CSV table of C-alpha atoms in Angstrom, one decimal:
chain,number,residue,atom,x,y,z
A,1,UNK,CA,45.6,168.7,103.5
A,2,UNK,CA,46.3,169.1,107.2
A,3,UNK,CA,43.5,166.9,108.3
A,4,UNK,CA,44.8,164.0,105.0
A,5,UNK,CA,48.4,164.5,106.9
A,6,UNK,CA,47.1,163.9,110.5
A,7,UNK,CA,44.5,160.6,109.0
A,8,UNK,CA,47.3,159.1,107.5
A,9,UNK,CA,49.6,158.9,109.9
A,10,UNK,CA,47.2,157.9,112.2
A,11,UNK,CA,46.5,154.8,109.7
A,12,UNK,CA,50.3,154.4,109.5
A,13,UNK,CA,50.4,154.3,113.1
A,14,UNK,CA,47.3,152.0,114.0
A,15,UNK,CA,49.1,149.6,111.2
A,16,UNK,CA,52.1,149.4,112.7
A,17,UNK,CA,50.7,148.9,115.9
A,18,UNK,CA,48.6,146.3,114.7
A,19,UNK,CA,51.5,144.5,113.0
A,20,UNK,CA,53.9,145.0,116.2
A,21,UNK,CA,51.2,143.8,118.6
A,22,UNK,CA,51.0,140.6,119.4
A,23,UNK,CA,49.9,138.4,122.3
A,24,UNK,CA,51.5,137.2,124.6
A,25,UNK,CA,51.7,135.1,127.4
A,26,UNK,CA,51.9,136.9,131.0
A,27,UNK,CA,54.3,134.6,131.7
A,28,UNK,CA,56.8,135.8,129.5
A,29,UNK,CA,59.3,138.5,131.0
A,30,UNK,CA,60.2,141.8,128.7
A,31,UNK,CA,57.0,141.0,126.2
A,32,UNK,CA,57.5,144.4,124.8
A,33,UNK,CA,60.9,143.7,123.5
A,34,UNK,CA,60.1,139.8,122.1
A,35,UNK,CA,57.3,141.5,120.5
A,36,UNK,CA,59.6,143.9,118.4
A,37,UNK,CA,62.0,141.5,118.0
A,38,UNK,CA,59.8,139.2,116.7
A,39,UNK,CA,58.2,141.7,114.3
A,40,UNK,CA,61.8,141.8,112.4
A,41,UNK,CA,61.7,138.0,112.2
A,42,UNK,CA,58.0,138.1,110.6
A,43,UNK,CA,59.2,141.0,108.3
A,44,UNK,CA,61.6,139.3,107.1
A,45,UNK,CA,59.6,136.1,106.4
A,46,UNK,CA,56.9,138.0,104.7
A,47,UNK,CA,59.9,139.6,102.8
A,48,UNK,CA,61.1,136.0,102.0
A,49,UNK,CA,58.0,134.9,101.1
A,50,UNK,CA,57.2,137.5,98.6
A,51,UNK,CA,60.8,137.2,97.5
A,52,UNK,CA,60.4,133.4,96.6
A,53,UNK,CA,56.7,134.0,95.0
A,54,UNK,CA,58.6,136.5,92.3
A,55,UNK,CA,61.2,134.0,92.0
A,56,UNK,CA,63.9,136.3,93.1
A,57,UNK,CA,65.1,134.2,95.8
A,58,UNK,CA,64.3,131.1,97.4
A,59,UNK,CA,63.1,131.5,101.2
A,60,UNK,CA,65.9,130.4,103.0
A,61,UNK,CA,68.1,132.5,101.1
A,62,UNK,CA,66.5,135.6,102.5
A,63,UNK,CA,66.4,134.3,105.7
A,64,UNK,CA,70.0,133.7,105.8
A,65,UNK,CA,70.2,137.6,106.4
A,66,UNK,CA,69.8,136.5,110.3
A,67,UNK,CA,73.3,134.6,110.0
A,68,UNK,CA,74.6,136.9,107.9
A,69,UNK,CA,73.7,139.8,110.2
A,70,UNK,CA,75.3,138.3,113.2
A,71,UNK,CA,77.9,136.7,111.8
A,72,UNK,CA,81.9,137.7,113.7
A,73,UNK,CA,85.0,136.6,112.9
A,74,UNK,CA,86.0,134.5,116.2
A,75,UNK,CA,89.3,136.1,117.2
A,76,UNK,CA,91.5,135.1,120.0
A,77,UNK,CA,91.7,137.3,123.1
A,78,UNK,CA,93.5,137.8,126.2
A,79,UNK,CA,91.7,134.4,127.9
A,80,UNK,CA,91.0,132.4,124.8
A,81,UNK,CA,92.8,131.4,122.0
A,82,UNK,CA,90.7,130.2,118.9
A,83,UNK,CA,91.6,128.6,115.8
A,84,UNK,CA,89.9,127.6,113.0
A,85,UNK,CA,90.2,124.3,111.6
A,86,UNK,CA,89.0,121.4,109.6
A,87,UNK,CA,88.5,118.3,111.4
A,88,UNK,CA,88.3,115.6,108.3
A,89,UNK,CA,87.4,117.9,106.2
A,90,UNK,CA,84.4,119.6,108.0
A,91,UNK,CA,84.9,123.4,109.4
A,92,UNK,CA,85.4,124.0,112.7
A,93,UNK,CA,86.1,126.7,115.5
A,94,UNK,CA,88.2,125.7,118.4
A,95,UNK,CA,88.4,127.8,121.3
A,96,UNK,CA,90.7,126.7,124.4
A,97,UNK,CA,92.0,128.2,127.3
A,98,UNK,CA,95.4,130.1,126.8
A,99,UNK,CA,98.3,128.3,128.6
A,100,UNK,CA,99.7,129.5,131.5
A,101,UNK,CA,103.2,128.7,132.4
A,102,UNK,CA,103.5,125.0,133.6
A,103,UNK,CA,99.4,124.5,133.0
A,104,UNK,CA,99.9,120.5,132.2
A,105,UNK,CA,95.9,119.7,133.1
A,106,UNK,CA,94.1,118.2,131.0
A,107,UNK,CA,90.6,120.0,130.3
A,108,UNK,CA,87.0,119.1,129.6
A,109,UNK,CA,86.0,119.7,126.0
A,110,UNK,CA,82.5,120.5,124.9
A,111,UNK,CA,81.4,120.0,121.4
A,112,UNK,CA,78.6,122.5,120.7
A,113,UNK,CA,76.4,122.6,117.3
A,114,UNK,CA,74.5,125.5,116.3
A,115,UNK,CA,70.6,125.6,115.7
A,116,UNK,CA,69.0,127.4,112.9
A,117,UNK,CA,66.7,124.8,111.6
A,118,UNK,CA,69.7,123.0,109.6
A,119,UNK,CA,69.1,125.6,107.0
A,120,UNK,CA,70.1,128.6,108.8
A,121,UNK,CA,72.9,129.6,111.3
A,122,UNK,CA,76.7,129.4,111.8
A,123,UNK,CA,79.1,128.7,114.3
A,124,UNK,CA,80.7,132.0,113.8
A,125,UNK,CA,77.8,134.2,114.4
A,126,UNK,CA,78.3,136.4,117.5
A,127,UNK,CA,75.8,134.7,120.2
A,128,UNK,CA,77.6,131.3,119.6
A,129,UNK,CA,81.3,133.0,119.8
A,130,UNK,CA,79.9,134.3,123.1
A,131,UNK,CA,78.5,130.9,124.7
A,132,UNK,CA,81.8,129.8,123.6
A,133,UNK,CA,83.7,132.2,125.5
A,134,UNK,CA,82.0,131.7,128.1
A,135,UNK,CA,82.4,128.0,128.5
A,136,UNK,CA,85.7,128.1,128.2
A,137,UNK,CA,86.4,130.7,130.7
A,138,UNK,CA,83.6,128.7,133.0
A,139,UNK,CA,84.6,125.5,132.5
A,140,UNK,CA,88.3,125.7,131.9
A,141,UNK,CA,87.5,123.7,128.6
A,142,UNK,CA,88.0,123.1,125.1
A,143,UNK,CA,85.0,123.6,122.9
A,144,UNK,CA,85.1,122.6,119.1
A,145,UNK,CA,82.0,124.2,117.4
A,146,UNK,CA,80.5,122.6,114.5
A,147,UNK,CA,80.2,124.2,111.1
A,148,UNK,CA,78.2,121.6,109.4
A,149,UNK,CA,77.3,122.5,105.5
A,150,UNK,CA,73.4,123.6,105.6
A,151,UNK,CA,69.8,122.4,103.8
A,152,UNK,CA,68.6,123.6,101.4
A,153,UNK,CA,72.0,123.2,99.2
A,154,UNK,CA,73.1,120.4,101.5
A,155,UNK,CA,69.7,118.1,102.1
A,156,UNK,CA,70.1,115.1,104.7
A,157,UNK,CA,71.6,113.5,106.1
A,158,UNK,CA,74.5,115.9,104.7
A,159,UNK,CA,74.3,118.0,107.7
A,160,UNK,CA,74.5,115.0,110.2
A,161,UNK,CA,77.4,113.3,108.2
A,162,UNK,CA,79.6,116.2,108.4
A,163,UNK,CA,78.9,116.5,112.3
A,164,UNK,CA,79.8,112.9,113.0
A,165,UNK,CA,82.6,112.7,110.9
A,166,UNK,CA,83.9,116.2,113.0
A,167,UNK,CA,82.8,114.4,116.1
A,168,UNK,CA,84.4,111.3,115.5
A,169,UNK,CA,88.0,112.8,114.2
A,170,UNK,CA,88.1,114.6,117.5
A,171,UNK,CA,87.5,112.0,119.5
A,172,UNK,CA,90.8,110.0,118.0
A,173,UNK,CA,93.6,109.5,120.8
A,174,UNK,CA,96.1,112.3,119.2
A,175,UNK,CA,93.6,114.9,118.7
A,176,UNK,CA,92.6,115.3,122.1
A,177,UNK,CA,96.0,114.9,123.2
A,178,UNK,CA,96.7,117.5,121.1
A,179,UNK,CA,94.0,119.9,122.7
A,180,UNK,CA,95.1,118.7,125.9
A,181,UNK,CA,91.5,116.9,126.2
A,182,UNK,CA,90.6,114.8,129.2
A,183,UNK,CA,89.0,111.5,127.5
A,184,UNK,CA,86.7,111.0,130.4
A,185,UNK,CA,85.2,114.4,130.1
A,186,UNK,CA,83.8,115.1,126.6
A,187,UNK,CA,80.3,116.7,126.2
A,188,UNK,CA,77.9,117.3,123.2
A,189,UNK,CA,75.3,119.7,123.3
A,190,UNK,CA,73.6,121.7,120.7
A,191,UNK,CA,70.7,123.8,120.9
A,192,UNK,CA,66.9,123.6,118.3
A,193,UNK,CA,68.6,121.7,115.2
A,194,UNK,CA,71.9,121.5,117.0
A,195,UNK,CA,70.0,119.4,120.3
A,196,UNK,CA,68.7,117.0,117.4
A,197,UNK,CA,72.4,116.9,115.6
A,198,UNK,CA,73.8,116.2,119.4
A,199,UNK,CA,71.0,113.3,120.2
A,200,UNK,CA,71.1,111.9,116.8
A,201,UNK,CA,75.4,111.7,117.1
A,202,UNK,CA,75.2,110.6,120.8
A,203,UNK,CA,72.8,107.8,119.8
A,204,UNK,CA,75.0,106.6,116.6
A,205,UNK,CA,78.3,106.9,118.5
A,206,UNK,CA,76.9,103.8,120.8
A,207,UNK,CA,76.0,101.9,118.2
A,208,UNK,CA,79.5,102.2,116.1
A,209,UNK,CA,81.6,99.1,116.3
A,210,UNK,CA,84.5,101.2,115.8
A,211,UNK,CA,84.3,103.7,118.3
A,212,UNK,CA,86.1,103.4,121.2
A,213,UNK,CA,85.7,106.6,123.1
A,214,UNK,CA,82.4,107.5,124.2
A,215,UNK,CA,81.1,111.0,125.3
A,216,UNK,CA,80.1,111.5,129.1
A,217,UNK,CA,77.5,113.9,128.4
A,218,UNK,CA,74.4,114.7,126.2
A,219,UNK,CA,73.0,118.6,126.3
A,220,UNK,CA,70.1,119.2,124.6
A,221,UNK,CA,68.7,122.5,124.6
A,222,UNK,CA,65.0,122.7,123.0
A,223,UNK,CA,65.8,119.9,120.8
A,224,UNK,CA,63.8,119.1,117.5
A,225,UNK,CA,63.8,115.0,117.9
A,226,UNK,CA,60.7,113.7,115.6
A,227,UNK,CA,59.3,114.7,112.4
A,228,UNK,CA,56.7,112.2,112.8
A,229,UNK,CA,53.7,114.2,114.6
A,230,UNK,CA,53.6,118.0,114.1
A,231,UNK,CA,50.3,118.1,116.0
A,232,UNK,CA,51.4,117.7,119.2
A,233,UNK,CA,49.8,120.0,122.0
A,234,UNK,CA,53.0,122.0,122.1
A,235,UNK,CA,52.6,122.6,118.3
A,236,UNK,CA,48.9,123.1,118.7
A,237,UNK,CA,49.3,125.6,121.6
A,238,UNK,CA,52.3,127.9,120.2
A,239,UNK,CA,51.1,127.5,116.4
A,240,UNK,CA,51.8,131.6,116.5
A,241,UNK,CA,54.3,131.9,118.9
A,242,UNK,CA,57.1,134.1,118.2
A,243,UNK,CA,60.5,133.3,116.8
A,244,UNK,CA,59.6,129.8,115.8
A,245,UNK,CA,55.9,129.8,114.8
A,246,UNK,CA,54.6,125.9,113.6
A,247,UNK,CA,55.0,127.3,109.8
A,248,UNK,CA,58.3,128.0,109.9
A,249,UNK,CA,59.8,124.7,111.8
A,250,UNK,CA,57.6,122.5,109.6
A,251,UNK,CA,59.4,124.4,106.6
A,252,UNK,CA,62.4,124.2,108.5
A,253,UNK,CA,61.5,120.4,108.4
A,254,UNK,CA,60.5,119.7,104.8
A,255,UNK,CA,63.7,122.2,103.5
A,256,UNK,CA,66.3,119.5,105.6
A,257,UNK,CA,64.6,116.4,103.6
A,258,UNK,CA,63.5,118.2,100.2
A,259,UNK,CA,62.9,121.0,98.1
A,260,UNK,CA,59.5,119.4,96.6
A,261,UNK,CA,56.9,121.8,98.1
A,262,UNK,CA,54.3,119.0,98.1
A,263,UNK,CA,56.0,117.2,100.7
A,264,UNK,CA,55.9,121.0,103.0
A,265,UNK,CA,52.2,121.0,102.2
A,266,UNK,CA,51.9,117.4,103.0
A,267,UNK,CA,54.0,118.3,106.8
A,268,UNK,CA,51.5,121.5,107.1
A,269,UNK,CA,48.5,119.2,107.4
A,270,UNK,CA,50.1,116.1,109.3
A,271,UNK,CA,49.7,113.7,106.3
A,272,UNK,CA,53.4,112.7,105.4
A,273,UNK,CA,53.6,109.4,107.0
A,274,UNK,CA,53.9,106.6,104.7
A,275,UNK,CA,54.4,102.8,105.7
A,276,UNK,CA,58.2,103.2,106.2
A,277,UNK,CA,57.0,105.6,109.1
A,278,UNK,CA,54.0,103.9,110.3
A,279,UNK,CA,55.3,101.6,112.9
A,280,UNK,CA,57.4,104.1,114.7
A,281,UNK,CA,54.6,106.6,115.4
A,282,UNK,CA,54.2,104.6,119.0
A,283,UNK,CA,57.5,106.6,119.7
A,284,UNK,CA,56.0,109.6,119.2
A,285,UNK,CA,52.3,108.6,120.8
A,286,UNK,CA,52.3,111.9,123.4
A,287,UNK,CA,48.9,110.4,125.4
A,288,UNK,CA,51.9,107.8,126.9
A,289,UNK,CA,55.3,109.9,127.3
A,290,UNK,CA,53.6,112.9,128.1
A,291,UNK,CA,52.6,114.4,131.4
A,292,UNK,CA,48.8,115.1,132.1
A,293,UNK,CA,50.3,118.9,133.0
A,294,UNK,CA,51.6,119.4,129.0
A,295,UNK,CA,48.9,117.6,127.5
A,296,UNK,CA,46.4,120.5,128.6
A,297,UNK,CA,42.8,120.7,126.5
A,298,UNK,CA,44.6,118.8,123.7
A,299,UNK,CA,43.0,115.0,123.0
A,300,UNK,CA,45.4,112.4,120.7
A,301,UNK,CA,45.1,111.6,117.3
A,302,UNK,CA,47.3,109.0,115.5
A,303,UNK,CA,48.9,110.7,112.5
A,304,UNK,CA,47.4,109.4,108.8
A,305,UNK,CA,49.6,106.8,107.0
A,306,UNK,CA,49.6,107.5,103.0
A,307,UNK,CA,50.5,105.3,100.4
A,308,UNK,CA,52.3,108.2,99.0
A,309,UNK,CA,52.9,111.8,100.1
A,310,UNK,CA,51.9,114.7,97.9
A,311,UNK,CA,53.4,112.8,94.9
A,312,UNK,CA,57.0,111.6,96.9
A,313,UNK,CA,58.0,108.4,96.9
A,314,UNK,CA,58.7,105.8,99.5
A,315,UNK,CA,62.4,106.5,98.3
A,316,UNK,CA,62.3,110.1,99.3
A,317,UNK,CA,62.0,112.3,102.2
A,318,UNK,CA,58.9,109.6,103.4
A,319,UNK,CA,61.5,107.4,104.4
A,320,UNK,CA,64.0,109.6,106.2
A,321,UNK,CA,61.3,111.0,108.5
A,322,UNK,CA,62.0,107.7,109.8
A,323,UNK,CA,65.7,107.5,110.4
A,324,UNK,CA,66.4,107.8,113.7
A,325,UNK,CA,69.6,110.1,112.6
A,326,UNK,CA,66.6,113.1,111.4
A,327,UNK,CA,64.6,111.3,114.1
A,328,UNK,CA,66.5,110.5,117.2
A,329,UNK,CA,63.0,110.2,119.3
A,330,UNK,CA,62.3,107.2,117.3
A,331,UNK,CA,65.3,104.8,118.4
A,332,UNK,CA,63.7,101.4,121.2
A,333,UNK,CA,64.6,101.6,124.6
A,334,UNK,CA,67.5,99.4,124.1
A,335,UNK,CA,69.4,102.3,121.8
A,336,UNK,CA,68.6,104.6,125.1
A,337,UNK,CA,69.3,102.9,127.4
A,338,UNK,CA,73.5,102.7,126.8
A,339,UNK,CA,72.9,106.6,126.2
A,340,UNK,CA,75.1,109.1,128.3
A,341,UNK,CA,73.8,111.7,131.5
A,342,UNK,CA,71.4,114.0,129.8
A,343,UNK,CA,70.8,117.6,130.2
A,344,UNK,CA,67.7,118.5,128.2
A,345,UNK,CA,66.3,122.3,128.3
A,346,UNK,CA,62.6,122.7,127.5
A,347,UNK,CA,60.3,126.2,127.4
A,348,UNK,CA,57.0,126.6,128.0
A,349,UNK,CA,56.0,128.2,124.7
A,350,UNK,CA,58.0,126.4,122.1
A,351,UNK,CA,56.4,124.5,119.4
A,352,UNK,CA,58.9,121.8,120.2
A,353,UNK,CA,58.8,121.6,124.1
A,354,UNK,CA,56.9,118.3,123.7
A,355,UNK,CA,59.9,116.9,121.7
A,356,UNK,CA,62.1,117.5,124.5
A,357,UNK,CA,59.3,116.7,127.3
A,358,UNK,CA,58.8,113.1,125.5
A,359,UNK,CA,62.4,112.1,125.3
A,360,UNK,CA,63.4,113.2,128.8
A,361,UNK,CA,60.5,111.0,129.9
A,362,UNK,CA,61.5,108.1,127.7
A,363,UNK,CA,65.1,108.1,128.9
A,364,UNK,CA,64.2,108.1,132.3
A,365,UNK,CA,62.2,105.1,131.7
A,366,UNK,CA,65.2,103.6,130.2
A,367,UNK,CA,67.5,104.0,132.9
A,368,UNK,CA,69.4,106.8,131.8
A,369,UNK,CA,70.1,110.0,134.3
A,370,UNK,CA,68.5,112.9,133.1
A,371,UNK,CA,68.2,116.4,134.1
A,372,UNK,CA,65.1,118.2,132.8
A,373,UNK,CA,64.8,121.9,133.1
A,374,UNK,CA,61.9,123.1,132.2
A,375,UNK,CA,61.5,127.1,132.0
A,376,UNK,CA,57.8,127.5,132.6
A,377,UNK,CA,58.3,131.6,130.8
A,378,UNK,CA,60.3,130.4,128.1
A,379,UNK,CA,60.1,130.8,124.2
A,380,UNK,CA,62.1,129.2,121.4
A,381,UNK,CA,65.6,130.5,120.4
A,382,UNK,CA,66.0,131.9,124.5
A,383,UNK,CA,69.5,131.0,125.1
A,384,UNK,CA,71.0,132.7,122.1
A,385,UNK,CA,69.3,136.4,123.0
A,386,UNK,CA,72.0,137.4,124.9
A,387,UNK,CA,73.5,140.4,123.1
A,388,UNK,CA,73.0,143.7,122.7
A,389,UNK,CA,69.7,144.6,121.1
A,390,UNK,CA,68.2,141.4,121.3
A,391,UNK,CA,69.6,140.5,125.1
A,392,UNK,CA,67.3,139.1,127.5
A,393,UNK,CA,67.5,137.8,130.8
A,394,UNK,CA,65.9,134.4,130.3
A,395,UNK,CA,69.0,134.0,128.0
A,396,UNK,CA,71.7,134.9,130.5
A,397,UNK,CA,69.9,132.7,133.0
A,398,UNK,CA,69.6,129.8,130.9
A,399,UNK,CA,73.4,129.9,130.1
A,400,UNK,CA,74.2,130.1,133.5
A,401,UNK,CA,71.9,126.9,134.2
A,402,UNK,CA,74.1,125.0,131.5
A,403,UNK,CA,77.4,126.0,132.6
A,404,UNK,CA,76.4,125.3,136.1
A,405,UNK,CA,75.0,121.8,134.8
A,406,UNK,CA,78.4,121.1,133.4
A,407,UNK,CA,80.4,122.1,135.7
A,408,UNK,CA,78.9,119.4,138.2
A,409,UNK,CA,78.2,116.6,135.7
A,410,UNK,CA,81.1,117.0,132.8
């Protein structure tokens, strides 16, 4: 019995290590604890997986335990006051500096939108209260933060609607006078989904006869800008990568558009192009906006065109790969080039680095000022690890980067 004791949990123990392990990259600082962190993430998306196979739950609805997890009730504090409001309708946090006697300024303002894939993720979960915080103690600045309704319930271009109607109500004359706002000194920044939500509104803001007000700044922290090609050599090279493994952001992907799983399996293989698509993959042709450096072994391949995808029509989600407002990637020069100063934030090991790589590139070329950091040790979802058990360094360094960013350019 004692030797059937000692076997098994020497079995359990060279499992576990076996499913814990997992390489990666010398590059990468504190492996060790991405490696355990990302073995919760995995758990739960085998969990989810096997949870949507028994038809139990769908898979985003197990995944949602992430945002439910970290979720806080924002709070005001000695230094900020916060308030939570709806700006035409749409939900959002507003956190602003508390008034000190005869304080007349007026402030920056910095609208922020949350990542999670646009199925996942909230405004009120406890790393985005902090980056908050932080900006408006750094900054001396108002910052509105975004709580757009969420894929799968809420498909596009739900999610991008509700965060241009919230941008647009707070860029009204009385609203920022009510916040106290400078005019001249608005930002939008969003980080994974949130950098495309914060491209995609930047680029339709220009283009809206009505709109007055402009934003000074664009921050785009490892944006997801084209649905286009998922075979690019930052998708081929961090296919396994943790936190944001290929699967997951081309479900991520397919959930935003649909809830037909043809279309996913259609993504998974790089075959959901149709003709409404077809002439805008020269946006997304990496062999001319990226550098030789991030093109590594990798040789280019035009994505296939399909009549049809998987059985969806031209009507569905083939078309909206194309809109520029799921798409910002795919807008001509002359859309970028009336764009504002850009901050964009790529990493190393992220499926989507050559997202962010391609647009800094093709802004640049259009005239625009950008700032591209590039963290050459960096992995997907960085910026929001900054709390205790998940708190890394990379994150508190890559906040202080931002902040530092907008205090020189905002």
């Amino acid at each position: 019995m004692r030797l059937k004791g000692i076997f098994l949990l020497l079995s359990l123990g060279a499992f576990t290590s076996y499913y814990v392990y997992q390489p990666i990259p010398d590059e990468i600082e504190e492996r060790w604890k991405l490696m355990l962190t990302d073995c919760f993430f995995r758990s739960l998306s085998h969990l989810a997986d096997f949870s949507e196979l028994l038809g139990l739950k769908d898979y985003m609805g197990v995944m949602m335990f992430i945002t439910f997890a970290e979720r806080v009730v924002p709070v005001s504090d000695q230094r900020v006051h916060v308030t939570e409001e709806l700006f035409d309708e749409v939900e959002v946090v507003v956190y602003q500096p508390k008034l000190q006697g005869g304080d007349t300024e007026l402030r920056r303002a910095v609208i922020y939108l949350h990542g999670g894939g646009w199925c996942l993720g909230s405004a009120r979960m406890g790393p985005y209260d902090l980056l908050a915080r932080q900006m408006v103690m750094d900054l001396n600045s108002v910052v509105v933060s975004v709580e757009y309704r969420l894929a799968p319930e809420h498909h596009f271009p739900v999610p991008y609607e509700d965060v241009y109607r919230a941008v647009k109500h707070f860029l009204q004359s009385g609203v920022l006078a009510q916040y106290s706002v400078d005019p001249g000194r608005i930002a939008v920044s969003g980080d994974s989904a949130g950098g495309n939500l914060a491209a995609a509104v930047s680029q339709q803001l220009q283009q809206d006869p009505e709109q007055q007000l402009q934003l000074k700044v664009q921050a785009l922290l490892y944006p997801v800008l084209q649905a286009l090609d998922l075979n690019t050599p930052s998708y081929q090279q961090n296919q396994n990568m943790p936190i944001l493994p290929r699967t997951l952001m081309v479900r991520f992907w397919s959930e935003y558009f649909t809830s037909d799983k043809t279309f996913f399996r259609a993504m998974m293989t790089n075959t959901h192009n149709s003709p409404d698509s077809a002439a805008l993959l020269k946006f997304v042709n990496w062999s001319a906006f990226l550098p030789e450096s991030y093109r590594g072994k990798y040789n280019y391949s035009a994505p296939v065109v399909a009549l049809s995808v998987g059985g969806v029509g031209s009507d569905g989600p083939s078309r909206s790969i194309a809109d520029p407002r799921a798409s910002p990637l795919l807008v001509p020069d002359a859309v970028l080039r009336s764009l504002p100063k850009a901050y964009v934030l790529t990493c190393e090991y992220d499926v989507l680095r050559d997202d962010g790589v391609m647009y800094a590139a093709r802004l640049r070329r259009a005239g625009v000022e950008v700032t591209h950091e590039h963290y050459a040790g960096g992995f997907h979802g960085a910026l929001m690890f900054t709390m205790w058990p998940t708190d890394f360094l990379i994150g508190r360094t890559m906040t202080e980067n931002l902040i530092r960013w907008l205090q020189h350019n905002l």
